[in-house]
PDB file of C-alpha atoms in Angstrom:
ATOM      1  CA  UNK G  18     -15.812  -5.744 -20.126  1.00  0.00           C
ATOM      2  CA  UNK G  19     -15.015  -8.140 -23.208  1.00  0.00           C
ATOM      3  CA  UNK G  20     -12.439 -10.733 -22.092  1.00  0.00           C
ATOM      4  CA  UNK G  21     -11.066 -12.965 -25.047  1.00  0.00           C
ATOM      5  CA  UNK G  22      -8.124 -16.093 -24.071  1.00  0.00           C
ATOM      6  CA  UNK G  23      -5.872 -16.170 -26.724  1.00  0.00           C
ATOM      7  CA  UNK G  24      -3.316 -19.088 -25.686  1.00  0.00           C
ATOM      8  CA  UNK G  25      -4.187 -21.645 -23.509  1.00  0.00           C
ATOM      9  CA  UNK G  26      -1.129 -23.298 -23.837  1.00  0.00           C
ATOM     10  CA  UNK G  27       2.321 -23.870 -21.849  1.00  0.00           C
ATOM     11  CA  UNK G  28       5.911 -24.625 -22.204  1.00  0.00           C
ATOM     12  CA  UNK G  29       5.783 -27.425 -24.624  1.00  0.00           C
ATOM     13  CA  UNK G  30       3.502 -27.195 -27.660  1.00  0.00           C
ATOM     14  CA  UNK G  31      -0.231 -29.116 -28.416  1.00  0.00           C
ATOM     15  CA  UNK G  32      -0.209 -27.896 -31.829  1.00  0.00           C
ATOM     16  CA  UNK G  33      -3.812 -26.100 -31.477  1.00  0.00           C
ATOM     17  CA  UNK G  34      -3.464 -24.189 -28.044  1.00  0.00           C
ATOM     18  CA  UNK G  35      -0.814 -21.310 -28.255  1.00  0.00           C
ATOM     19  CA  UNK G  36       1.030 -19.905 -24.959  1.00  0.00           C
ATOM     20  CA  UNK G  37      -0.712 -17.512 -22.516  1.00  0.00           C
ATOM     21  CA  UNK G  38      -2.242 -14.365 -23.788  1.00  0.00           C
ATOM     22  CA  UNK G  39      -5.865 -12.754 -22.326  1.00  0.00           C
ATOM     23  CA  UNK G  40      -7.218  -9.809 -24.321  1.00  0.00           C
ATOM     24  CA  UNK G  41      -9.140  -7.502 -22.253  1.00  0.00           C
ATOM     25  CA  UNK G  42     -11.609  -4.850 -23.837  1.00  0.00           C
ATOM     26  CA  UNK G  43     -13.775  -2.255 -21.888  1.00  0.00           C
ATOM     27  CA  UNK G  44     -15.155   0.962 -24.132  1.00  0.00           C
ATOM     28  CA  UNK G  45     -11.743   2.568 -25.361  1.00  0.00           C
ATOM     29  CA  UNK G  46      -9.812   0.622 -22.942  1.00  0.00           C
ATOM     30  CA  UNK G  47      -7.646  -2.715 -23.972  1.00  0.00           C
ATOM     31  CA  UNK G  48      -5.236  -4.872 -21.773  1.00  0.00           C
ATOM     32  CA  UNK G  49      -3.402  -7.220 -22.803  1.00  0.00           C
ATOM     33  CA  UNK G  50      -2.160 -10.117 -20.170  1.00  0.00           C
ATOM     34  CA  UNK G  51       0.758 -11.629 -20.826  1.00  0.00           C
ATOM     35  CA  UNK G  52       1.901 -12.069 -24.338  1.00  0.00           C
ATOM     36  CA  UNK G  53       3.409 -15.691 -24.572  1.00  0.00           C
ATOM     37  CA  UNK G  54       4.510 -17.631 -28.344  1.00  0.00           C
ATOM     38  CA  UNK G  55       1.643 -17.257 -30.520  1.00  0.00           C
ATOM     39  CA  UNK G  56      -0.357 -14.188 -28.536  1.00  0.00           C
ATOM     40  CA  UNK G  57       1.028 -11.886 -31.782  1.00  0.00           C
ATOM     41  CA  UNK G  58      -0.931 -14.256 -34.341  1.00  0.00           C
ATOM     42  CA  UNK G  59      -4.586 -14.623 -32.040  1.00  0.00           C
ATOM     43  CA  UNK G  60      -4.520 -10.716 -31.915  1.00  0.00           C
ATOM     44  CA  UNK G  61      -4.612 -10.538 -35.945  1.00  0.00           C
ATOM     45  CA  UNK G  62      -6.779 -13.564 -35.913  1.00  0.00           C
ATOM     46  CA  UNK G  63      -9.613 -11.904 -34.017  1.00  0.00           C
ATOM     47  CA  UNK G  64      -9.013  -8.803 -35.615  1.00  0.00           C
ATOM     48  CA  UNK G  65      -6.981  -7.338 -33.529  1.00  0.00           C
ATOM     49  CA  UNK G  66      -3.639  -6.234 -35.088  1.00  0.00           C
ATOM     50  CA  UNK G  67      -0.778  -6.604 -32.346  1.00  0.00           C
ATOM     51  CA  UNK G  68       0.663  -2.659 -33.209  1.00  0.00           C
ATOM     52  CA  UNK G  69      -3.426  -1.589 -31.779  1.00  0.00           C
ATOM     53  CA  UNK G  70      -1.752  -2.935 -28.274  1.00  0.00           C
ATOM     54  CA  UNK G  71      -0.369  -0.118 -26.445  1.00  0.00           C
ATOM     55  CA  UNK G  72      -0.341  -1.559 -22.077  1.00  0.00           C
ATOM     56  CA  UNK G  73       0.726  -5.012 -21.199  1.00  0.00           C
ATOM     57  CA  UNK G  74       0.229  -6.983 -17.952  1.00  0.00           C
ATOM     58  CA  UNK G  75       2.487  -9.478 -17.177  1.00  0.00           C
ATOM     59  CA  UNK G  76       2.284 -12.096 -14.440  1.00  0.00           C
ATOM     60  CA  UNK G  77       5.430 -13.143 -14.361  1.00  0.00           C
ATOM     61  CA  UNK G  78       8.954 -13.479 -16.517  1.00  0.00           C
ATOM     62  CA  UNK G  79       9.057 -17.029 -17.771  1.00  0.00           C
ATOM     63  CA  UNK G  80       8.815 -16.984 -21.503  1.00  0.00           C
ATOM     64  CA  UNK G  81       5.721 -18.754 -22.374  1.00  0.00           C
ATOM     65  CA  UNK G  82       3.812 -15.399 -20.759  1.00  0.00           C
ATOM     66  CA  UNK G  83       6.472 -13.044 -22.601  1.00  0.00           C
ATOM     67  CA  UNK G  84       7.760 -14.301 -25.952  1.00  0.00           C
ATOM     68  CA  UNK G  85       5.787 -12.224 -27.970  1.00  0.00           C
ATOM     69  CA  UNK G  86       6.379  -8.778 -26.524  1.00  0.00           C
ATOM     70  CA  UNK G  87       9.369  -8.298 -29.047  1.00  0.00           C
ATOM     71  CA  UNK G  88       6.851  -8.943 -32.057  1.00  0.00           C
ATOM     72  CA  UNK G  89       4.305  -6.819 -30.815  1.00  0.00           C
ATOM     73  CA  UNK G  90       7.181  -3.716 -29.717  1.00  0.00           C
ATOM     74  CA  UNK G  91       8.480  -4.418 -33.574  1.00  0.00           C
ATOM     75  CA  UNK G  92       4.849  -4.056 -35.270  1.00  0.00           C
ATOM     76  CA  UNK G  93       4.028  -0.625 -33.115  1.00  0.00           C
ATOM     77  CA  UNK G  94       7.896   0.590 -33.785  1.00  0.00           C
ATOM     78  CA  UNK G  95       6.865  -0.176 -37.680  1.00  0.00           C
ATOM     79  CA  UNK G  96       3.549   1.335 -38.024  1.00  0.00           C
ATOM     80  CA  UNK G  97       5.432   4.841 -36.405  1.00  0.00           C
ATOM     81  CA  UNK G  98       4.163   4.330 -32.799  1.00  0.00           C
ATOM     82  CA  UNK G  99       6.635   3.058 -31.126  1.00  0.00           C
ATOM     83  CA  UNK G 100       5.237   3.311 -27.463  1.00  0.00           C
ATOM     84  CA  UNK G 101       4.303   0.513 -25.519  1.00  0.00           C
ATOM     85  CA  UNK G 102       3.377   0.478 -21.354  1.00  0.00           C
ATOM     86  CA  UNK G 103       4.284  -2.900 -19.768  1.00  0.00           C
ATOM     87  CA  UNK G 104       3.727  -3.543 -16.049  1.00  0.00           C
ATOM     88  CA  UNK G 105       4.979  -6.677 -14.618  1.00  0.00           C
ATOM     89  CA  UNK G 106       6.375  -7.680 -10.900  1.00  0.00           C
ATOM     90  CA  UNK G 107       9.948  -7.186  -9.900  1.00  0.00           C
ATOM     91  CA  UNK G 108      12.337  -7.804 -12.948  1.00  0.00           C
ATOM     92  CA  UNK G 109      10.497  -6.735 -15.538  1.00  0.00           C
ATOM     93  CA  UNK G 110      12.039  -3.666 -16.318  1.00  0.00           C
ATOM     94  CA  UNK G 111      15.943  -5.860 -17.380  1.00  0.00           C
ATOM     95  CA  UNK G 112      13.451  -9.047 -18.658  1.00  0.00           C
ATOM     96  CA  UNK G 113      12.279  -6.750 -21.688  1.00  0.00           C
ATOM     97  CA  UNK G 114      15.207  -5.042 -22.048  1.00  0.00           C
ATOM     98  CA  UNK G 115      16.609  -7.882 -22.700  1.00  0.00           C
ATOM     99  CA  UNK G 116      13.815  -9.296 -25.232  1.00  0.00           C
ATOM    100  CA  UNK G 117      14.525  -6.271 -27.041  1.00  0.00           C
ATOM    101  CA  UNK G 118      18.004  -6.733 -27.774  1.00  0.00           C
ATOM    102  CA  UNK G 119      17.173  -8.171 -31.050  1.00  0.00           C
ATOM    103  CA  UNK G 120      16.494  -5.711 -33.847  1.00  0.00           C
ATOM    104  CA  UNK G 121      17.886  -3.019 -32.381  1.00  0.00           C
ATOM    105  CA  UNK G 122      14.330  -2.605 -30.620  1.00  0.00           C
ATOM    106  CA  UNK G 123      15.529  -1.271 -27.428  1.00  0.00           C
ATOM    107  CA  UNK G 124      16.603   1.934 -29.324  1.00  0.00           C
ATOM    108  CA  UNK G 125      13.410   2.602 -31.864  1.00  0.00           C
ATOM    109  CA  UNK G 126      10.923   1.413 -29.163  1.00  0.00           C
ATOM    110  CA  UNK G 127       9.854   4.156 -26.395  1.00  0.00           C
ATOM    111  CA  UNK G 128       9.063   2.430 -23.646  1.00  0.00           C
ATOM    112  CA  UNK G 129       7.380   2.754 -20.162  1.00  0.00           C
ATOM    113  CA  UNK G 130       8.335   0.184 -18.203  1.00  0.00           C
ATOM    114  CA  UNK G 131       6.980  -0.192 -14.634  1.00  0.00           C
ATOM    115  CA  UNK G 132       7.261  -3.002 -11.690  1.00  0.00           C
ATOM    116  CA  UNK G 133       4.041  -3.604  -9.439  1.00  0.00           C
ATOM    117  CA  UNK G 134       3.902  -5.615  -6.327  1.00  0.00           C
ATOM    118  CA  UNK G 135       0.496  -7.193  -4.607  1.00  0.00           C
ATOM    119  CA  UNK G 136      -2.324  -4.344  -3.912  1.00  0.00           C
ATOM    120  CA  UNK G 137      -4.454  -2.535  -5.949  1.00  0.00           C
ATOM    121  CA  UNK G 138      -3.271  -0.653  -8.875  1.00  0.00           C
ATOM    122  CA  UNK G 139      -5.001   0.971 -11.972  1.00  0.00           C
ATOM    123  CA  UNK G 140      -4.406  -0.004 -14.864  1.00  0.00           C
ATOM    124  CA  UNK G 141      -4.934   1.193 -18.632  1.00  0.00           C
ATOM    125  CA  UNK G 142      -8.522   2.174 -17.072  1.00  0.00           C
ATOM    126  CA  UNK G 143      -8.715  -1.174 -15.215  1.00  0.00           C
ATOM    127  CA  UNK G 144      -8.801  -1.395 -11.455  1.00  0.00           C
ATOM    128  CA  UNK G 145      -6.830  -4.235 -10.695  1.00  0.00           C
ATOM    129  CA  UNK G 146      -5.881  -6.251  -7.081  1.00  0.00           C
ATOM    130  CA  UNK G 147      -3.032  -8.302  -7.147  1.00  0.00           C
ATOM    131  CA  UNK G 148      -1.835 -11.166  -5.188  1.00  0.00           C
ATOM    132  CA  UNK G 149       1.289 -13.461  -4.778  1.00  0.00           C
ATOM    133  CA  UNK G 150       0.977 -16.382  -6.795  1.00  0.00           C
ATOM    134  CA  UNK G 151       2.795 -19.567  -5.632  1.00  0.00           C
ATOM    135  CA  UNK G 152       5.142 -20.272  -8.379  1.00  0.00           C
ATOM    136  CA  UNK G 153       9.279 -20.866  -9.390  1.00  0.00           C
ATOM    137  CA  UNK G 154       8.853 -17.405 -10.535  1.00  0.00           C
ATOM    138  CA  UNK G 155       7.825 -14.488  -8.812  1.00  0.00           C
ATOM    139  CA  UNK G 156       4.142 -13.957 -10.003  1.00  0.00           C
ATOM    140  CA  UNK G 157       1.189 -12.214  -9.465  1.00  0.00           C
ATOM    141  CA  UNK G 158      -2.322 -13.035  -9.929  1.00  0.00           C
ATOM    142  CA  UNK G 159      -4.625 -10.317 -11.005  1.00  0.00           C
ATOM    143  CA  UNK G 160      -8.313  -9.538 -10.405  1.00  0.00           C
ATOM    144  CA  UNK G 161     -10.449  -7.448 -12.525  1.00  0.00           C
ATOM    145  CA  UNK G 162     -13.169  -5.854 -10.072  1.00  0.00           C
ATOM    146  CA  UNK G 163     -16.140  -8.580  -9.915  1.00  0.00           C
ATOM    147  CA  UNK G 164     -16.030  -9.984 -12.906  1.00  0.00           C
ATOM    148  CA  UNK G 165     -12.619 -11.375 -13.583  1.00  0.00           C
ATOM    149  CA  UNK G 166      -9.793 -13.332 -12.305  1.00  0.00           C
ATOM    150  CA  UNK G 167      -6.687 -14.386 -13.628  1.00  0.00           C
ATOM    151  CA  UNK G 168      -4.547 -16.991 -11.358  1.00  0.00           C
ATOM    152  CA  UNK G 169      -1.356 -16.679 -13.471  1.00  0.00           C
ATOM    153  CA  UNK G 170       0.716 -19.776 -13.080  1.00  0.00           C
ATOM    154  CA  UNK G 171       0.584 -21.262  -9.318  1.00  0.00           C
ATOM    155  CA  UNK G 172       0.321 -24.294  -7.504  1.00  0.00           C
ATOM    156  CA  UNK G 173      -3.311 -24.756  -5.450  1.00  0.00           C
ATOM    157  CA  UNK G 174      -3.101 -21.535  -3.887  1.00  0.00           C
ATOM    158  CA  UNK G 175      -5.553 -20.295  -0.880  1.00  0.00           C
ATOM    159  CA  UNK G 176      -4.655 -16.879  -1.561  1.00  0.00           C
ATOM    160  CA  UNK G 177      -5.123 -16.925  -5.098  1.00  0.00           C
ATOM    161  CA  UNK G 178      -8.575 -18.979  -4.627  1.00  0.00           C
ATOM    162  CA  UNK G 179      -9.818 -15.876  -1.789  1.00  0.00           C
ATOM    163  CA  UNK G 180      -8.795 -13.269  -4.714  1.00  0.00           C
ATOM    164  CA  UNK G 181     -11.574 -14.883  -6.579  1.00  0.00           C
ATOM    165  CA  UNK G 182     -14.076 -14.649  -4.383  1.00  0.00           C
ATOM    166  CA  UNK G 183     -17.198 -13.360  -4.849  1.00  0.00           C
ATOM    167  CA  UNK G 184     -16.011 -13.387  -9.279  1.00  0.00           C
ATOM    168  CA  UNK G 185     -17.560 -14.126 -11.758  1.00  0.00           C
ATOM    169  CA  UNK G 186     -15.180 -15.502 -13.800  1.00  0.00           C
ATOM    170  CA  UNK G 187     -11.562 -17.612 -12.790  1.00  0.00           C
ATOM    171  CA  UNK G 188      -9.383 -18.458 -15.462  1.00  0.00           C
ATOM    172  CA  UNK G 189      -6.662 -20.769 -13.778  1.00  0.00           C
ATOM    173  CA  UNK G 190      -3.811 -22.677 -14.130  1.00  0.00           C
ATOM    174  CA  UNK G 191      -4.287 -26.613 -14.479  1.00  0.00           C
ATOM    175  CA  UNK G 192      -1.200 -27.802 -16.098  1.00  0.00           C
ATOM    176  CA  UNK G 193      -1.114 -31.142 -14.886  1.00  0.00           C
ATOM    177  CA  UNK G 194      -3.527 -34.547 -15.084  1.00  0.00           C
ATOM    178  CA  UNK G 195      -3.787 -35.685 -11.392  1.00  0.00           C
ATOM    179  CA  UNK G 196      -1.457 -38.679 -12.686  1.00  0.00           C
ATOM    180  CA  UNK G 197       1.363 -36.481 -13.231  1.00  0.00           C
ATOM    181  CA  UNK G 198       4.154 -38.079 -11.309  1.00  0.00           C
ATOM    182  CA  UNK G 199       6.191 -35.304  -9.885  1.00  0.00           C
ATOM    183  CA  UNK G 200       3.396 -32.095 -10.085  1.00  0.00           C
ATOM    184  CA  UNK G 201       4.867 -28.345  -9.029  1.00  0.00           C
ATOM    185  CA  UNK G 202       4.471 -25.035  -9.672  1.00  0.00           C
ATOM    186  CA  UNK G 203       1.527 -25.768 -11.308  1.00  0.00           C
ATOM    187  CA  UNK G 204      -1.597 -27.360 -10.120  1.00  0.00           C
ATOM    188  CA  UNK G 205      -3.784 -30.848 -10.790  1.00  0.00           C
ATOM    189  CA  UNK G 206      -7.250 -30.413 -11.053  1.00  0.00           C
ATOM    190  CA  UNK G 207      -7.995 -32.439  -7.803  1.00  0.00           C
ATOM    191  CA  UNK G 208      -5.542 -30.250  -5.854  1.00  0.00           C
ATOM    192  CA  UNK G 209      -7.188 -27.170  -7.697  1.00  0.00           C
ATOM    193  CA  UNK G 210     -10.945 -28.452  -6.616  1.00  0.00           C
ATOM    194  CA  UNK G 211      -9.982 -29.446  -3.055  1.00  0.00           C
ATOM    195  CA  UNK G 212      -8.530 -25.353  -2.537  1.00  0.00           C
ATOM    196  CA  UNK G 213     -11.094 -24.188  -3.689  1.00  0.00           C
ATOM    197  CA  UNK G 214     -13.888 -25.993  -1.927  1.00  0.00           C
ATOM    198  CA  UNK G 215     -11.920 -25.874   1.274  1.00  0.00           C
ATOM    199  CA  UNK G 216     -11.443 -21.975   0.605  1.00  0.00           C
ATOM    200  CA  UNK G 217     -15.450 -22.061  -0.160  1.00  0.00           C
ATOM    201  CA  UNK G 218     -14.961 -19.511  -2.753  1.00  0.00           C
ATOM    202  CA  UNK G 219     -18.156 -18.056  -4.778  1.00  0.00           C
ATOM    203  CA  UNK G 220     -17.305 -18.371  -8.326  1.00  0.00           C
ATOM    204  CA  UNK G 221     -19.601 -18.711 -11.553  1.00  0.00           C
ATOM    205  CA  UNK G 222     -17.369 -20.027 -13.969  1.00  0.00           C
ATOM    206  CA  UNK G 223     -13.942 -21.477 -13.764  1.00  0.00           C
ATOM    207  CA  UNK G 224     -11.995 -22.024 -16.513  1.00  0.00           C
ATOM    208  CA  UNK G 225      -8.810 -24.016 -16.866  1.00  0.00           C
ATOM    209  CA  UNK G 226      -5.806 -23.312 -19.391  1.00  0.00           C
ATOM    210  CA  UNK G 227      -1.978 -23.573 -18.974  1.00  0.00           C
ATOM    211  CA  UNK G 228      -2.295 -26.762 -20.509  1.00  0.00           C
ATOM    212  CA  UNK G 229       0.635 -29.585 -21.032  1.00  0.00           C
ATOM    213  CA  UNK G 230       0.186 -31.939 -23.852  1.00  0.00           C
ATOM    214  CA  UNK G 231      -1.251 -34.997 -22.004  1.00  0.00           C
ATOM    215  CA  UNK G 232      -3.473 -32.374 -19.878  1.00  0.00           C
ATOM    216  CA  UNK G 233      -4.641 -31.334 -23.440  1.00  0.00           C
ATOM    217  CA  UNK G 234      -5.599 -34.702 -23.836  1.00  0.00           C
ATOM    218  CA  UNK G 235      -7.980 -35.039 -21.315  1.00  0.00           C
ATOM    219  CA  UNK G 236      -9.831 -32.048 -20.851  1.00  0.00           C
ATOM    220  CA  UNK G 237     -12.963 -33.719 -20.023  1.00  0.00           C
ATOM    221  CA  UNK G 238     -10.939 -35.566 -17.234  1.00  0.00           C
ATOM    222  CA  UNK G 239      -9.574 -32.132 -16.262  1.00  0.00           C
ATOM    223  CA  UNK G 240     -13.443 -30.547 -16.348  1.00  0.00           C
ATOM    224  CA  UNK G 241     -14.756 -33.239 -14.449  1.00  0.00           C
ATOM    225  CA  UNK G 242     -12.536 -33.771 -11.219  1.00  0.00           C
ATOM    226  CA  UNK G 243     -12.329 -29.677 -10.549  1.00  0.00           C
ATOM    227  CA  UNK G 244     -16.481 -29.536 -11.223  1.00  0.00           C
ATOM    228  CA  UNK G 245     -16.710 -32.467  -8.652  1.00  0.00           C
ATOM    229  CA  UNK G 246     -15.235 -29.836  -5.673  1.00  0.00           C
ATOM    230  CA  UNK G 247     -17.206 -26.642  -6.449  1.00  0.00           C
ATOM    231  CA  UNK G 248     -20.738 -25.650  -6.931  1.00  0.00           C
ATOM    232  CA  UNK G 249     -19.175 -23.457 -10.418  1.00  0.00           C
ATOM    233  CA  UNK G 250     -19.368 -23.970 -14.087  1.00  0.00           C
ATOM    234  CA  UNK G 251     -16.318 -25.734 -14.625  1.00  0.00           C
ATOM    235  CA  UNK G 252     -14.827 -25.578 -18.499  1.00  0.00           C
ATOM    236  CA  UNK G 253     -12.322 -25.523 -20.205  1.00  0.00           C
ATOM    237  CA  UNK G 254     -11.909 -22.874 -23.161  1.00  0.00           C
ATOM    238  CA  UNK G 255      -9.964 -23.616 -26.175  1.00  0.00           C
ATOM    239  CA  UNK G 256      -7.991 -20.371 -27.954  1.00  0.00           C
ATOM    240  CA  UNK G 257      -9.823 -17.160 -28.454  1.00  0.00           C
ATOM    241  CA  UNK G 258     -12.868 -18.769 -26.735  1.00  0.00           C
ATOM    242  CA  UNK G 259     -14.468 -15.232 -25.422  1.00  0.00           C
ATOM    243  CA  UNK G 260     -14.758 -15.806 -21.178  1.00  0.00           C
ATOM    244  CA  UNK G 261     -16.142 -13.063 -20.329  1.00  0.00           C
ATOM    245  CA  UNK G 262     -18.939 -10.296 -22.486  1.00  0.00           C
ATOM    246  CA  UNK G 263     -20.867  -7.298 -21.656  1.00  0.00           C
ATOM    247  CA  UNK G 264     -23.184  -7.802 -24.462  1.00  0.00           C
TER     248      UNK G 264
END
């Protein structure tokens, strides 16, 4: 399995790291994770045209992880294949119908639309285990059998840190320096560290993204305070870094 971040941006814009989007590639099998601002424009840059995306995961319904589903529905509806799978929690199904009000997309799209809650599912070819992320929104955080995690957007979250357990790679949600006055819904990197050493969670690599503009600005700072917690590979990946490769 070939995992590729595409945005590891948030809400309000760095100018270099685009909202959330993970690419995931396995043989004939692709998945792609949430499909924030700027996911549509990392899939052509990496060669890898937005109407060649046919299933989307989505952790949750806030519209940094889903404001490029309506680009990506309107490049498959214009290159005559207008189907699309996208699998979300609870709400997804009136979210995208919604998003798809524009263009008359509802109508010329076909869509499969289908609403998962925490346990293990299959998807596009993937085996998947999901788990309640602790977030404003309901969200899920997805595993990828041993070699991937995805944390979504939560706080410091014990269930979200035993997902990961025993992965090889975490890619998760550090939105906020520790100096951030009023931190929720997202995590610092010293609450971050502390949950996961006090979870005592085998990991290989963790990865940080979700990243506000004065988080962006200290990466190293970021990097640093998580790696001082856990015995992992701490880093943090800039857009269409490649986290995980079979090769």
């Amino acid at each position: 399995m070939n995992v590729t971040v595409l945005g590891t941006g948030a809400a309000h814009s760095t100018g270099d790291r685009y909202q959330t989007g993970i690419l995931l590639e396995s043989t004939d099998r692709t998945l792609l994770v949430d499909a924030g601002n700027g996911v549509f424009q990392r899939l052509a840059q990496i060669a890898h045209p937005a109407e060649t995306i046919d299933t989307v995961l989505l952790t949750h319904l806030h519209l940094d992880h889903v404001a490029d589903i309506s680009s990506i529905v309107k490049a498959r509806v214009l290159s005559e294949n207008p189907e699309l799978t996208v699998i979300g929690p609870p709400g997804t199904r009136a979210t995208i119908t919604q998003l798809l009000a524009v263009d008359d997309l509802r109508e010329r799209a076909d869509l499969n639309i289908t609403e998962i809650e925490p346990g293990t599912h299959t998807i596009a070819g993937f085996d998947v285990r999901a788990v309640k992320a602790d977030h404003s929104a309901y969200c899920l955080a997805y595993r990828f059998g041993d070699q991937f995690t995805f944390s979504g957007d939560t706080e410091a979250s014990p269930d979200v840190a035993r997902l990961a357990d025993g992965c090889e790679v975490l890619l998760h949600d550090c939105a906020y320096r520790d100096s951030h006055p009023s931190p929720s819904n997202h995590p610092t990197p010293t609450s971050l560290g502390r949950t996961l050493r006090k979870e005592d969670v085998e990991i290989e690599t963790v990865y940080l993204t979700h990243l506000y503009p004065d988080a962006a600005d200290a990466t190293e700072e970021l990097r640093s305070t998580v790696a001082s917690y856990v015995d992992a590979s701490v880093q943090v990946p800039s857009d269409t870094d490649v986290l995980v490769s079979s090769h």
